[in-house]
XYZ file of C-alpha atoms in Angstrom:
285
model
C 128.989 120.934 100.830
C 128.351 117.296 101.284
C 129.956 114.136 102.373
C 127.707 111.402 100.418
C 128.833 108.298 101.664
C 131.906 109.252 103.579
C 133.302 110.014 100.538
C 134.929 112.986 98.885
C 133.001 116.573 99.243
C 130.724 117.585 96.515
C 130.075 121.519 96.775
C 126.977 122.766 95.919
C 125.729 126.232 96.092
C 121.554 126.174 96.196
C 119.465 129.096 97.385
C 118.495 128.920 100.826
C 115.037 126.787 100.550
C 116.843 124.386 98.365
C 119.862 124.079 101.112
C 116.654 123.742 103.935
C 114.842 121.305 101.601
C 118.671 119.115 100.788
C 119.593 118.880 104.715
C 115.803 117.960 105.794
C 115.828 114.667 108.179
C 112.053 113.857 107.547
C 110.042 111.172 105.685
C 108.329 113.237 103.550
C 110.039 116.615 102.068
C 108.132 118.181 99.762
C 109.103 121.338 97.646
C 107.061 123.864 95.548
C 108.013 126.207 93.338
C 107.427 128.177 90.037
C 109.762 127.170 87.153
C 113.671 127.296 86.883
C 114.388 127.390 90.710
C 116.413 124.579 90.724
C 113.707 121.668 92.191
C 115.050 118.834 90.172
C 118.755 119.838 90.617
C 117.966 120.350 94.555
C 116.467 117.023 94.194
C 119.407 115.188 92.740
C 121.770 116.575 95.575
C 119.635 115.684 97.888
C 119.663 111.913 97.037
C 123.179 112.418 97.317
C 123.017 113.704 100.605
C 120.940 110.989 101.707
C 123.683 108.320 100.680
C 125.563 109.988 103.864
C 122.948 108.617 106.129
C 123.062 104.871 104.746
C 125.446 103.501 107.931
C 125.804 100.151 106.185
C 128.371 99.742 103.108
C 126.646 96.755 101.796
C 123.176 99.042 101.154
C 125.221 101.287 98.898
C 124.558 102.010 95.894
C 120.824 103.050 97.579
C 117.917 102.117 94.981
C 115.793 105.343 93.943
C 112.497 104.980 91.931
C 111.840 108.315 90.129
C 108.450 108.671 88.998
C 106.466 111.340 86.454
C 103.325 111.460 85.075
C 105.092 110.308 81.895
C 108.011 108.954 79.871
C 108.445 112.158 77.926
C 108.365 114.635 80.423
C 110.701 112.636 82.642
C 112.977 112.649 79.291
C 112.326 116.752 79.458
C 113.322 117.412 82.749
C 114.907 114.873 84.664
C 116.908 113.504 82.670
C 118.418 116.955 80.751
C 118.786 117.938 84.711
C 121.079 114.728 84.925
C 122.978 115.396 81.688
C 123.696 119.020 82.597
C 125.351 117.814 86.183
C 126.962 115.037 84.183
C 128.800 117.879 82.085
C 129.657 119.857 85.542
C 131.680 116.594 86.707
C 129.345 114.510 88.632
C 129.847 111.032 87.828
C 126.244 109.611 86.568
C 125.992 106.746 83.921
C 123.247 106.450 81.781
C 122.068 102.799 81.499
C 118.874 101.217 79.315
C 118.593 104.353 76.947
C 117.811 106.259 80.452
C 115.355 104.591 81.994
C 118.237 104.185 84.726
C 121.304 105.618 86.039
C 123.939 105.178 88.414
C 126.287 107.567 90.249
C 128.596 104.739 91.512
C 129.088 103.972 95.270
C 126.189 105.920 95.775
C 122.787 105.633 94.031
C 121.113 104.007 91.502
C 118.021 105.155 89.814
C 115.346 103.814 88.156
C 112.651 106.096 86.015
C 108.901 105.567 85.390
C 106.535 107.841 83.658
C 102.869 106.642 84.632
C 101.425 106.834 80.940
C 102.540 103.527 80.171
C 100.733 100.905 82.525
C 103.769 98.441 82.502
C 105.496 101.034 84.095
C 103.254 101.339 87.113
C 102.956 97.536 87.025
C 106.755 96.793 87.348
C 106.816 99.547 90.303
C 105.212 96.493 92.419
C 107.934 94.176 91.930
C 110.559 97.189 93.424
C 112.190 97.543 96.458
C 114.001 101.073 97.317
C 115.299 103.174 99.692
C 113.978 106.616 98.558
C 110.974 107.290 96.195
C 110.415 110.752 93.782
C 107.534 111.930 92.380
C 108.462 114.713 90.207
C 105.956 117.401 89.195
C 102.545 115.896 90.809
C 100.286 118.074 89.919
C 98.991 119.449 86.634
C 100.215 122.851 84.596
C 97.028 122.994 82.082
C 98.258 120.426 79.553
C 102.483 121.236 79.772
C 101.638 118.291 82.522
C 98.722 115.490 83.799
C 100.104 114.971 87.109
C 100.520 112.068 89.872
C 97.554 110.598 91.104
C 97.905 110.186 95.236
C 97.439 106.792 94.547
C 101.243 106.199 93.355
C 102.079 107.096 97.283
C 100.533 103.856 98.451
C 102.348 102.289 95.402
C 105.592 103.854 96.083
C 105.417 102.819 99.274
C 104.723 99.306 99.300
C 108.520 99.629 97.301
C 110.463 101.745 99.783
C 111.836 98.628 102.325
C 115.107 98.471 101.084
C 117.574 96.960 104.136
C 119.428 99.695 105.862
C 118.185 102.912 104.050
C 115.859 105.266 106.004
C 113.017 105.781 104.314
C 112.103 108.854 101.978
C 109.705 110.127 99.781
C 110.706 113.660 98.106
C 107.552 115.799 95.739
C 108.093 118.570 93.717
C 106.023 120.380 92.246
C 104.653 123.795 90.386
C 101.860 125.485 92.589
C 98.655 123.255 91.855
C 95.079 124.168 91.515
C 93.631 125.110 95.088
C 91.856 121.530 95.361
C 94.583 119.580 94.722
C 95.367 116.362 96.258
C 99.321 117.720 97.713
C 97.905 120.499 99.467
C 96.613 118.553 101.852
C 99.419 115.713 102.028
C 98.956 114.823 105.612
C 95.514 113.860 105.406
C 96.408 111.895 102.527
C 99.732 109.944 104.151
C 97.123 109.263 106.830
C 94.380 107.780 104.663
C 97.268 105.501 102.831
C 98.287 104.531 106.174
C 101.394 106.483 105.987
C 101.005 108.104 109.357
C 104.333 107.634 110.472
C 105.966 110.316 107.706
C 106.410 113.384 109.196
C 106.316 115.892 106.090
C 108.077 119.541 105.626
C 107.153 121.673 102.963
C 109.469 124.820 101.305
C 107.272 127.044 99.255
C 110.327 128.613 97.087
C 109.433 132.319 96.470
C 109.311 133.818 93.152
C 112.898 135.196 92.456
C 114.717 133.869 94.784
C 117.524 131.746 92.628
C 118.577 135.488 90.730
C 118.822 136.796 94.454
C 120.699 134.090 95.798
C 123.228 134.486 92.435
C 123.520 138.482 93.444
C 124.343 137.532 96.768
C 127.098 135.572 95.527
C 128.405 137.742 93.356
C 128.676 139.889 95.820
C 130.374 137.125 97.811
C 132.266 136.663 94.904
C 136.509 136.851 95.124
C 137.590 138.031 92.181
C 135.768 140.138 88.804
C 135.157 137.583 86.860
C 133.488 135.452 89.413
C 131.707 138.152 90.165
C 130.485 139.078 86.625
C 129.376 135.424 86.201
C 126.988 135.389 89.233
C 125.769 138.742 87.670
C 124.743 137.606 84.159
C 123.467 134.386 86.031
C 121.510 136.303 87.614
C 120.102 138.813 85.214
C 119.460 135.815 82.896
C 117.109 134.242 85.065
C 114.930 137.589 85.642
C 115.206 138.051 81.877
C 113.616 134.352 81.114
C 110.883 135.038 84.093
C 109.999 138.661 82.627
C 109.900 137.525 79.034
C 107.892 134.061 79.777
C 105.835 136.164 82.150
C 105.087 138.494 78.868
C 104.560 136.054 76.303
C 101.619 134.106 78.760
C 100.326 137.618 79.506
C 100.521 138.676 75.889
C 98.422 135.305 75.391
C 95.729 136.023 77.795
C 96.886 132.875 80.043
C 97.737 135.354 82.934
C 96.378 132.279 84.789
C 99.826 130.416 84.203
C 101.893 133.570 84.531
C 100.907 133.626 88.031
C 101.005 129.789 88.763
C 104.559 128.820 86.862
C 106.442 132.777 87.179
C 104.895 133.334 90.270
C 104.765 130.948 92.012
C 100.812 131.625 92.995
C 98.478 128.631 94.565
C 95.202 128.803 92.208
C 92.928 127.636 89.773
C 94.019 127.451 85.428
C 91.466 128.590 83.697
C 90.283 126.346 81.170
C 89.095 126.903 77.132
C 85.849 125.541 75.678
C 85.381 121.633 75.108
C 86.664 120.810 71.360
C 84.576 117.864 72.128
C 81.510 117.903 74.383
C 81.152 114.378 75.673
C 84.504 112.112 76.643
C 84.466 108.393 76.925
C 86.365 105.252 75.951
C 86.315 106.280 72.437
C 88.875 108.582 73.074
C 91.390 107.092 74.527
C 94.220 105.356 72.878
C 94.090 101.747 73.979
C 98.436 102.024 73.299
C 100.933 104.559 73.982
C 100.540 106.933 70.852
């Protein structure tokens, strides 16, 4: 349960890394995770949370720039995420076809997916309290990733007056050479050495565990039975995704999005054996 802004409680019930990851005090939180464990949701509350630790009135609503590798998948995933807590009661307009939104009194958000270069050009002309970056590194095409440059970017924006200053990743285990697995060095080559960073690694299963301990927390039967199909519904989606990858012969992504596994995708033949400027669209396509 939180208090955002003094203001009425919003309860929340996340698995245990989620609650440790939504109460964290430090610069840089940073979350990883196979699919469907509730990152973006975690995400969301957290922001909320953080509206509790704005002293000043006047700096609320708190500005939040939200960014993805693009426009689409931000329209996939954190948007739908926003919708589906819209239609659980949390108050969240939608504003410029939903590039922004606004939970009043609280925060406001602004959205940028990095395939579009305007979008990473009007990031320089933003100030904010909290920056996202949402799904940094690559899933073997579902995704491109965040380059570590937008942390330098995003953080010549996060000097907004009276907000401490975040920046929250999340992310589906990357390949072993990735730039976020070694985040501090990074911070400390953009000159970011003052973030102190915390990482959750969210264990495969965990969210259907957490539901079965509620049921069992559960008052009455038909709470009870809820939690239960909740919970059985998320093994079923991890089993049959798990299956249909496997059944594919990409047991490479079975273990990096169902399990949650650290590691390297492997990768098909070239359809094209040399790359250059040719190939790239000079527009969004």
């Amino acid at each position: 349960a939180v208090s955002p802004g003094g203001g009425a409680m919003i309860e929340v019930s996340v698995t245990p890394n989620i609650g440790r990851f939504l109460l964290s005090p430090v610069h840089t939180a940073i979350l990883m995770g196979a699919r469907g464990p509730l990152k973006t949701t975690g995400t969301y509350y957290k922001l909320l949370h953080l509206a509790g630790e704005v002293l000043d009135p006047a700096a609320l609503p708190y500005r939040v720039i939200w960014v993805r590798d693009t426009w689409t998948n931000i329209e996939r995933t954190a948007l739908e995420t926003l919708k589906e807590q819209r239609q659980k009661g949390l108050r969240i307009d939608l504003l410029d076809g939903g590039r922004e939104a606004d939970v009043p009194g609280l925060c406001h958000f602004w959205f940028f997916g990095l395939d579009r270069t305007e979008d990473a050009d009007r990031m320089q002309g933003f100030t904010c309290g909290v920056m996202v970056l949402e799904e940094v590194a690559p899933a073997a095409g579902v995704a491109t990733g965040v380059p570590s440059e937008a942390l330098g970017l995003g953080r010549s924006c996060i000097r907004q007056e009276g907000v401490p200053p975040r920046m929250l990743l999340t992310f589906n285990p990357p390949d072993e050479d990735h730039w976020v697995l070694s985040i501090e060095a990074v911070l400390a080559a953009a000159g970011l050495k003052r973030f102190r960073v915390a990482k959750w690694d969210i264990p495969p299963g965990e969210k259907s565990r957490w539901f079965r301990h509620l049921a069992a927390q559960a008052q009455d039967a038909e709470e009870r039975q809820a939690w239960m199909e909740s919970a059985q519904a998320f093994d079923d989606y991890r089993d049959e995704t798990r299956a249909f990858l496997e059944a594919q012969g990409r047991g490479d992504l079975a273990r990096r999005l169902i399990e949650g596994q650290v590691g390297q995708v492997e990768l098909g033949e070239r359809v094209v054996p040399w790359f250059g400027e040719l190939h790239v669209a000079k527009a969004p396509v």
